Tab-separated table of C-alpha atoms in Angstrom:
chain	number	residue	atom	x	y	z
A	911	MET	CA	-17.244	-25.120	-7.315
A	912	GLU	CA	-14.058	-23.119	-7.910
A	913	MET	CA	-13.641	-19.989	-5.836
A	914	THR	CA	-12.180	-16.847	-7.378
A	915	PRO	CA	-9.212	-15.291	-5.552
A	916	TYR	CA	-10.910	-12.164	-4.259
A	917	GLN	CA	-13.648	-14.262	-2.580
A	918	LEU	CA	-11.197	-16.030	-0.292
A	919	ALA	CA	-11.054	-13.334	2.378
A	920	ASN	CA	-14.836	-13.477	2.845
A	921	ASN	CA	-15.332	-17.238	3.007
A	922	THR	CA	-14.241	-20.176	5.116
A	923	PRO	CA	-14.554	-23.175	2.792
A	924	LEU	CA	-14.471	-26.661	4.302
A	925	THR	CA	-12.428	-28.169	1.475
A	926	LEU	CA	-9.989	-26.993	-1.163
A	927	SER	CA	-11.305	-26.735	-4.684
A	928	PRO	CA	-9.015	-28.444	-7.244
A	929	ASN	CA	-7.590	-25.190	-8.642
A	930	PHE	CA	-5.709	-24.654	-5.348
A	931	ILE	CA	-4.196	-28.140	-4.965
A	932	LEU	CA	-0.490	-28.477	-5.784
A	933	PRO	CA	1.111	-31.527	-7.386
A	934	GLU	CA	2.270	-33.907	-4.658
A	935	GLU	CA	5.980	-33.211	-5.209
A	936	LYS	CA	5.408	-29.437	-4.924
A	937	ARG	CA	3.531	-29.444	-1.606
A	938	PRO	CA	5.106	-27.716	1.391
A	939	ASN	CA	5.979	-30.786	3.562
A	940	LEU	CA	5.405	-28.766	6.712
A	941	SER	CA	6.780	-31.489	9.003
A	942	GLU	CA	10.263	-30.928	7.505
A	943	VAL	CA	10.406	-27.173	8.191
A	944	LEU	CA	12.986	-26.078	10.799
A	945	PRO	CA	12.591	-23.394	13.514
A	946	SER	CA	13.954	-19.908	12.875
A	947	ASP	CA	16.343	-19.612	15.832
A	948	SER	CA	19.336	-18.815	13.619
A	949	ILE	CA	17.863	-15.969	11.555
A	950	PRO	CA	19.565	-12.749	12.737
A	951	ILE	CA	17.666	-10.145	14.736
A	952	ILE	CA	19.590	-6.879	14.516
A	953	ASP	CA	19.118	-3.894	16.814
A	954	LEU	CA	19.518	-0.697	14.796
A	955	ASN	CA	20.466	1.081	18.021
A	956	ASP	CA	23.731	-0.897	18.061
A	957	HIS	CA	27.008	1.008	17.979
A	958	ASP	CA	27.462	2.603	14.548
A	959	ILE	CA	30.321	5.089	14.786
A	960	ASP	CA	32.821	5.266	11.947
A	961	ASP	CA	36.131	5.408	13.829
A	962	GLY	CA	38.323	4.638	10.843
A	963	GLN	CA	39.181	1.229	12.274
A	964	GLY	CA	36.939	-0.804	9.992
A	965	PRO	CA	33.166	-1.271	9.868
A	966	SER	CA	31.107	-0.515	12.951
A	967	PRO	CA	29.547	-3.416	14.909
A	968	LEU	CA	26.157	-2.622	13.337
A	969	VAL	CA	27.514	-2.587	9.781
A	970	SER	CA	29.378	-5.859	10.449
A	971	LYS	CA	26.171	-7.542	11.627
A	972	ILE	CA	24.231	-6.279	8.602
A	973	SER	CA	26.973	-7.431	6.241
A	974	GLN	CA	27.164	-10.905	7.793
A	975	ALA	CA	23.394	-11.338	7.612
A	976	CYS	CA	23.313	-10.225	3.960
A	977	GLU	CA	26.148	-12.601	3.071
A	978	GLU	CA	24.939	-15.682	4.950
A	979	TYR	CA	21.146	-15.373	4.833
A	980	GLY	CA	19.930	-12.508	2.648
A	981	PHE	CA	17.250	-12.263	5.355
A	982	PHE	CA	17.215	-10.688	8.823
A	983	GLN	CA	14.898	-8.891	11.212
A	984	ILE	CA	15.427	-5.425	12.678
A	985	ILE	CA	14.261	-3.884	15.937
A	986	ASN	CA	14.522	-0.302	17.234
A	987	HIS	CA	14.105	0.845	13.642
A	988	GLY	CA	12.433	4.172	14.361
A	989	VAL	CA	8.956	3.425	12.977
A	990	PRO	CA	6.450	3.798	15.858
A	991	ARG	CA	4.605	0.665	16.957
A	992	GLU	CA	1.314	2.574	16.929
A	993	LEU	CA	1.784	3.457	13.266
A	994	CYS	CA	2.566	-0.170	12.367
A	995	GLN	CA	-0.571	-1.315	14.171
A	996	LYS	CA	-2.683	1.327	12.417
A	997	VAL	CA	-1.506	0.353	8.948
A	998	LEU	CA	-2.064	-3.371	9.622
A	999	ALA	CA	-5.557	-2.575	10.902
A	1000	VAL	CA	-6.550	-0.484	7.887
A	1001	VAL	CA	-5.188	-3.041	5.418
A	1002	THR	CA	-7.089	-5.788	7.242
A	1003	GLU	CA	-10.248	-3.680	6.926
A	1004	PHE	CA	-9.679	-3.466	3.187
A	1005	PHE	CA	-9.584	-7.255	2.854
A	1006	GLN	CA	-12.751	-7.503	4.937
A	1007	LEU	CA	-14.727	-5.297	2.536
A	1008	PRO	CA	-17.403	-7.094	0.494
A	1009	PRO	CA	-15.794	-8.944	-2.438
A	1010	GLU	CA	-17.724	-6.908	-4.997
A	1011	GLU	CA	-16.125	-3.721	-3.609
A	1012	ARG	CA	-12.587	-5.123	-3.780
A	1013	ALA	CA	-13.350	-6.541	-7.239
A	1014	GLN	CA	-13.133	-3.042	-8.765
A	1015	TYR	CA	-9.344	-3.436	-8.407
A	1016	LEU	CA	-9.208	-7.034	-9.651
A	1017	THR	CA	-7.065	-7.336	-12.779
A	1018	LYS	CA	-4.651	-9.557	-14.677
A	1019	ASP	CA	-2.944	-6.500	-16.173
A	1020	HIS	CA	0.379	-6.208	-14.355
A	1021	SER	CA	0.850	-2.636	-15.621
A	1022	LYS	CA	-2.033	-1.355	-13.471
A	1023	GLN	CA	-0.764	0.767	-10.590
A	1024	VAL	CA	-3.487	-0.243	-8.132
A	1025	LYS	CA	-4.589	-3.849	-8.316
A	1026	VAL	CA	-5.958	-6.897	-6.572
A	1027	PHE	CA	-4.600	-10.153	-7.935
A	1028	ASN	CA	-3.640	-13.690	-7.066
A	1029	TYR	CA	-0.416	-15.606	-7.538
A	1030	TYR	CA	-0.253	-18.871	-9.403
A	1031	GLN	CA	2.209	-21.394	-10.783
A	1032	LYS	CA	2.092	-23.491	-13.917
A	1033	TYR	CA	2.929	-27.194	-13.883
A	1034	GLU	CA	3.386	-29.496	-16.829
A	1035	GLY	CA	0.405	-31.773	-17.277
A	1036	ILE	CA	-1.700	-29.853	-14.728
A	1037	GLY	CA	-1.713	-26.260	-15.867
A	1038	LYS	CA	-2.260	-23.319	-13.533
A	1039	VAL	CA	-2.512	-23.817	-9.758
A	1040	THR	CA	-3.805	-20.821	-7.812
A	1041	MET	CA	-2.204	-19.816	-4.489
A	1042	TRP	CA	-4.255	-19.560	-1.282
A	1043	SER	CA	-3.992	-15.804	-0.889
A	1044	GLU	CA	-5.184	-12.434	-2.119
A	1045	THR	CA	-2.810	-9.561	-2.901
A	1046	PHE	CA	-3.412	-5.819	-3.017
A	1047	SER	CA	-0.671	-3.691	-4.571
A	1048	HIS	CA	-0.156	0.022	-5.191
A	1049	PRO	CA	2.592	2.706	-5.217
A	1050	TRP	CA	3.787	4.149	-1.914
A	1051	HIS	CA	5.973	7.094	-2.940
A	1052	PRO	CA	5.943	9.996	-3.631
A	1053	THR	CA	2.889	10.364	-1.438
A	1054	GLU	CA	1.543	13.456	-3.195
A	1055	ASP	CA	1.482	11.562	-6.496
A	1056	PHE	CA	-0.154	8.316	-5.418
A	1057	THR	CA	-2.628	9.127	-2.631
A	1058	TYR	CA	-5.528	9.916	-4.975
A	1059	LEU	CA	-5.239	6.401	-6.444
A	1060	LEU	CA	-5.842	4.659	-3.130
A	1061	PRO	CA	-9.161	3.345	-1.801
A	1062	THR	CA	-11.586	5.757	-0.169
A	1063	ASN	CA	-12.936	2.827	1.812
A	1064	PRO	CA	-11.800	2.194	4.512
A	1065	PRO	CA	-12.086	5.970	5.024
A	1066	GLN	CA	-8.748	6.305	6.841
A	1067	TYR	CA	-6.741	4.196	4.362
A	1068	ARG	CA	-5.193	7.107	2.458
A	1069	GLU	CA	-4.174	9.108	5.509
A	1070	VAL	CA	-2.699	6.156	7.411
A	1071	PHE	CA	-0.814	4.765	4.446
A	1072	ALA	CA	0.707	8.128	3.534
A	1073	GLU	CA	2.015	8.507	7.106
A	1074	TYR	CA	3.401	4.962	7.066
A	1075	ALA	CA	5.064	5.496	3.669
A	1076	ARG	CA	6.906	8.576	4.902
A	1077	ALA	CA	8.312	6.645	7.869
A	1078	ILE	CA	9.336	3.691	5.714
A	1079	GLY	CA	11.086	6.026	3.258
A	1080	VAL	CA	13.381	7.200	6.064
A	1081	LEU	CA	14.053	3.574	7.050
A	1082	PHE	CA	14.923	2.599	3.459
A	1083	ASP	CA	17.497	5.389	3.270
A	1084	ARG	CA	19.195	4.093	6.400
A	1085	LEU	CA	19.116	0.451	5.301
A	1086	LEU	CA	20.572	1.226	1.876
A	1087	SER	CA	23.347	3.182	3.564
A	1088	LEU	CA	24.162	0.342	5.988
A	1089	ILE	CA	24.156	-2.270	3.217
A	1090	SER	CA	26.394	-0.086	1.025
A	1091	ARG	CA	28.878	0.302	3.854
A	1092	GLY	CA	28.697	-3.434	4.461
A	1093	LEU	CA	30.038	-3.892	0.916
A	1094	GLY	CA	32.920	-1.506	1.670
A	1095	LEU	CA	31.356	1.218	-0.487
A	1096	ASP	CA	30.405	4.773	0.360
A	1097	LYS	CA	27.052	5.086	2.087
A	1098	ASP	CA	25.191	6.494	-0.938
A	1099	CYS	CA	26.503	4.029	-3.528
A	1100	LEU	CA	23.588	1.581	-3.654
A	1101	LYS	CA	21.015	4.340	-3.707
A	1102	ARG	CA	22.800	5.999	-6.642
A	1103	ARG	CA	23.079	2.738	-8.572
A	1104	ILE	CA	19.417	1.852	-8.063
A	1105	GLY	CA	18.567	5.262	-9.476
A	1106	GLU	CA	17.161	8.667	-8.602
A	1107	LYS	CA	13.582	7.641	-9.424
A	1108	PRO	CA	13.124	4.104	-8.119
A	1109	GLY	CA	9.872	2.222	-8.434
A	1110	LEU	CA	8.339	2.149	-4.972
A	1111	HIS	CA	5.301	-0.030	-4.391
A	1112	THR	CA	3.651	-1.956	-1.613
A	1113	GLN	CA	2.082	-5.371	-1.588
A	1114	ALA	CA	-0.348	-6.528	1.079
A	1115	ASN	CA	-0.827	-10.296	1.181
A	1116	TYR	CA	-3.838	-11.792	2.931
A	1117	TYR	CA	-3.804	-15.530	3.667
A	1118	PRO	CA	-7.174	-16.813	4.910
A	1119	ALA	CA	-7.364	-19.802	7.230
A	1120	CYS	CA	-6.999	-22.849	5.001
A	1121	PRO	CA	-8.853	-26.173	5.274
A	1122	ASP	CA	-5.746	-28.186	4.310
A	1123	PRO	CA	-2.376	-26.368	4.498
A	1124	GLU	CA	-0.487	-29.473	3.346
A	1125	LEU	CA	-2.056	-29.336	-0.124
A	1126	THR	CA	-1.520	-25.725	-1.135
A	1127	MET	CA	0.655	-22.646	-0.640
A	1128	GLY	CA	-0.036	-19.032	0.213
A	1129	MET	CA	2.876	-17.779	-1.876
A	1130	PRO	CA	5.147	-19.963	-4.025
A	1131	ASP	CA	8.897	-20.201	-3.606
A	1132	HIS	CA	10.343	-17.057	-5.188
A	1133	ASN	CA	13.019	-14.374	-4.998
A	1134	ASP	CA	12.011	-10.726	-4.811
A	1135	LEU	CA	12.661	-8.829	-8.023
A	1136	GLY	CA	13.788	-5.408	-6.821
A	1137	SER	CA	16.636	-4.364	-4.537
A	1138	ILE	CA	15.373	-4.580	-0.960
A	1139	THR	CA	12.080	-5.382	0.793
A	1140	VAL	CA	10.812	-4.237	4.192
A	1141	LEU	CA	8.109	-6.607	5.433
A	1142	LEU	CA	5.728	-6.081	8.338
A	1143	GLN	CA	4.066	-9.234	9.661
A	1144	VAL	CA	1.015	-9.465	11.881
A	1145	GLU	CA	2.100	-10.848	15.245
A	1146	GLY	CA	1.080	-14.265	16.492
A	1147	VAL	CA	0.670	-16.037	13.128
A	1148	THR	CA	3.566	-17.727	11.329
A	1149	GLY	CA	3.728	-18.438	7.619
A	1150	LEU	CA	6.854	-16.893	6.097
A	1151	GLN	CA	9.667	-19.356	5.372
A	1152	VAL	CA	13.146	-18.869	3.898
A	1153	ILE	CA	15.514	-21.387	2.314
A	1154	LYS	CA	18.948	-21.940	3.922
A	1155	ASP	CA	21.310	-24.730	2.906
A	1156	GLY	CA	18.482	-26.547	1.188
A	1157	LYS	CA	16.205	-26.468	4.257
A	1158	TRP	CA	13.149	-24.319	4.906
A	1159	LEU	CA	13.254	-22.162	8.047
A	1160	THR	CA	10.269	-20.393	9.584
A	1161	VAL	CA	10.568	-16.617	10.042
A	1162	ASP	CA	8.476	-16.107	13.157
A	1163	PRO	CA	7.047	-12.623	13.701
A	1164	VAL	CA	9.088	-10.735	16.293
A	1165	PRO	CA	7.224	-8.005	18.216
A	1166	ASP	CA	7.924	-4.533	16.814
A	1167	ALA	CA	10.264	-5.891	14.131
A	1168	PHE	CA	10.518	-5.705	10.361
A	1169	VAL	CA	11.755	-8.531	8.177
A	1170	ILE	CA	14.382	-7.324	5.707
A	1171	ASN	CA	15.218	-9.361	2.657
A	1172	LEU	CA	17.572	-8.614	-0.186
A	1173	ALA	CA	16.223	-8.929	-3.705
A	1174	ASP	CA	17.835	-9.937	-6.990
A	1175	GLN	CA	19.186	-6.528	-8.008
A	1176	THR	CA	21.217	-6.214	-4.800
A	1177	GLN	CA	22.752	-9.648	-5.386
A	1178	VAL	CA	23.756	-8.594	-8.902
A	1179	LEU	CA	25.040	-5.158	-7.807
A	1180	SER	CA	27.121	-6.838	-5.067
A	1181	ASN	CA	28.517	-9.295	-7.667
A	1182	GLY	CA	27.050	-12.172	-5.702
A	1183	LYS	CA	28.578	-11.288	-2.336
A	1184	PHE	CA	25.163	-10.569	-0.812
A	1185	LYS	CA	22.324	-13.030	-1.321
A	1186	SER	CA	18.831	-12.840	-2.701
A	1187	VAL	CA	17.267	-16.060	-1.462
A	1188	GLY	CA	14.108	-18.048	-2.058
A	1189	HIS	CA	11.217	-17.640	0.322
A	1190	ARG	CA	7.559	-18.682	0.441
A	1191	ALA	CA	4.407	-18.371	2.527
A	1192	VAL	CA	2.483	-21.342	3.886
A	1193	THR	CA	-1.012	-21.360	5.374
A	1194	ASN	CA	-2.609	-22.668	8.558
A	1195	LYS	CA	-5.998	-24.040	9.532
A	1196	LEU	CA	-6.875	-21.751	12.411
A	1197	LEU	CA	-6.066	-18.119	11.682
A	1198	PRO	CA	-5.770	-15.740	8.746
A	1199	ARG	CA	-2.412	-14.051	8.261
A	1200	LEU	CA	-1.492	-10.637	6.884
A	1201	SER	CA	1.855	-9.318	5.715
A	1202	LEU	CA	2.705	-5.939	4.229
A	1203	GLY	CA	5.765	-5.623	2.000
A	1204	MET	CA	7.317	-2.322	0.931
A	1205	PHE	CA	9.517	-2.676	-2.151
A	1206	TYR	CA	12.403	-0.516	-3.380
A	1207	THR	CA	12.935	-1.265	-7.064
A	1208	PRO	CA	14.891	0.281	-9.958
A	1209	ASN	CA	12.900	1.938	-12.726
A	1210	ASP	CA	12.791	0.391	-16.200
A	1211	ASP	CA	15.675	2.445	-17.610
A	1212	THR	CA	18.130	1.730	-14.783
A	1213	VAL	CA	21.127	-0.322	-15.898
A	1214	ILE	CA	22.028	-3.034	-13.404
A	1215	GLY	CA	25.334	-4.874	-13.187
A	1216	PRO	CA	28.100	-5.602	-10.675
A	1217	ILE	CA	29.477	-2.406	-9.112
A	1218	GLU	CA	32.930	-1.743	-10.563
A	1219	ASP	CA	34.604	-1.331	-7.156
A	1220	LEU	CA	33.650	-4.929	-6.331
A	1221	ILE	CA	35.337	-6.397	-9.427
A	1222	ASP	CA	38.997	-7.420	-9.712
A	1223	GLU	CA	41.065	-10.379	-10.913
A	1224	GLU	CA	39.997	-12.514	-7.972
A	1225	HIS	CA	36.369	-11.377	-8.272
A	1226	PRO	CA	35.450	-11.190	-11.967
A	1227	PRO	CA	31.901	-10.108	-12.866
A	1228	LYS	CA	29.331	-12.868	-12.360
A	1229	TYR	CA	26.516	-11.113	-14.234
A	1230	ARG	CA	26.188	-9.143	-17.449
A	1231	ARG	CA	24.751	-5.651	-17.474
A	1232	TYR	CA	21.073	-5.245	-18.329
A	1233	SER	CA	18.246	-2.760	-17.990
A	1234	PHE	CA	15.655	-3.457	-15.338
A	1235	LYS	CA	13.061	-3.434	-18.134
A	1236	GLU	CA	14.905	-6.375	-19.715
A	1237	TYR	CA	14.917	-8.161	-16.369
A	1238	MET	CA	11.151	-7.728	-15.983
A	1239	GLU	CA	10.530	-8.899	-19.543
A	1240	GLU	CA	12.371	-12.108	-18.656
A	1241	PHE	CA	10.230	-12.456	-15.528
A	1242	TYR	CA	6.948	-12.165	-17.419
A	1243	ARG	CA	8.254	-14.457	-20.151
A	1244	GLN	CA	8.362	-17.200	-17.555
A	1245	GLU	CA	4.585	-16.868	-17.071
A	1246	GLY	CA	4.336	-18.308	-13.577
A	1247	LYS	CA	7.018	-20.993	-13.949
A	1248	ARG	CA	9.137	-19.265	-11.282
A	1249	ARG	CA	12.619	-19.991	-12.547
A	1250	ARG	CA	15.219	-17.866	-10.752
A	1251	VAL	CA	15.157	-14.851	-13.047
A	1252	LYS	CA	18.645	-13.618	-12.160
A	1253	GLU	CA	20.112	-16.862	-13.526
A	1254	ALA	CA	19.244	-15.646	-17.036
A	1255	PHE	CA	21.845	-12.873	-16.653
A	1256	GLU	CA	24.712	-14.921	-15.221
A	1257	LEU	CA	27.949	-14.925	-17.213
A	1258	GLN	CA	29.107	-18.389	-18.223
A	1259	ARG	CA	32.713	-19.281	-17.374
């Protein structure tokens, strides 16, 4: 019997139903995954004084990580540990609600602001394969505009998430400034180019313990669509993996750290200097895993293209200009095939 996505968090099946099983060539090959020793861990308390002698040590580290990996972790980021633990706890409580209560948010309509859904991929000759996860998504800013949309059960969900969103908003401002400076631009450049009214949403991903992690995936290989993502992982359970030089690396949870990954719009704005890279989530047999992503995304009308100050004879534009609405239309046109969307906007030379 096939299990619907929102039932996963409340069941521990002994076998995978066929709708979750990937084609053999698309399975995760977990034995080939490498450890994450090389992924940068950056202390935001590092020296960051602009002395006019070039970028600060902190900006240099951020820039190198964005150029080589597109992924890094940050510590001493200013968001209290207690607040991170509270938001993980309340999101976990949401996924532990009876499935019929969570089902009120279940939808295939991507335009819904608050929704429970499940990722999938389409394969020729097989059709749709469902991922071993459940996702809950909603806006996170401005808090006064979105709070009424959020669940009233768990009772503390609204209050905790609003507090967390305010703290993450401060962190995003600092990260955008550091990344801008890492490109040799003024500190407000990226924020201006992404727009005054960005689309800000969160996505909680719950990955139940899986009877056979070699046959399925929690989240398929993909690039994030927006500009930058701040991800909080539950400690003690691995699952996130990032591609580097054709090899998959694990991104182990670091205590009191956030994972930062650049998304497609930052790669385009940087004219390809900074990377948006593929990443995925695998499952395990023993423990469920939770991650909470906060996304900073342009709105539909924002025009995206390489920043003019990064273009010259030696560095011609690699991408054409487009509206973010056009970018998202291309994404949905793919209908789960997961081609790299940004490739559709590359200039041919």
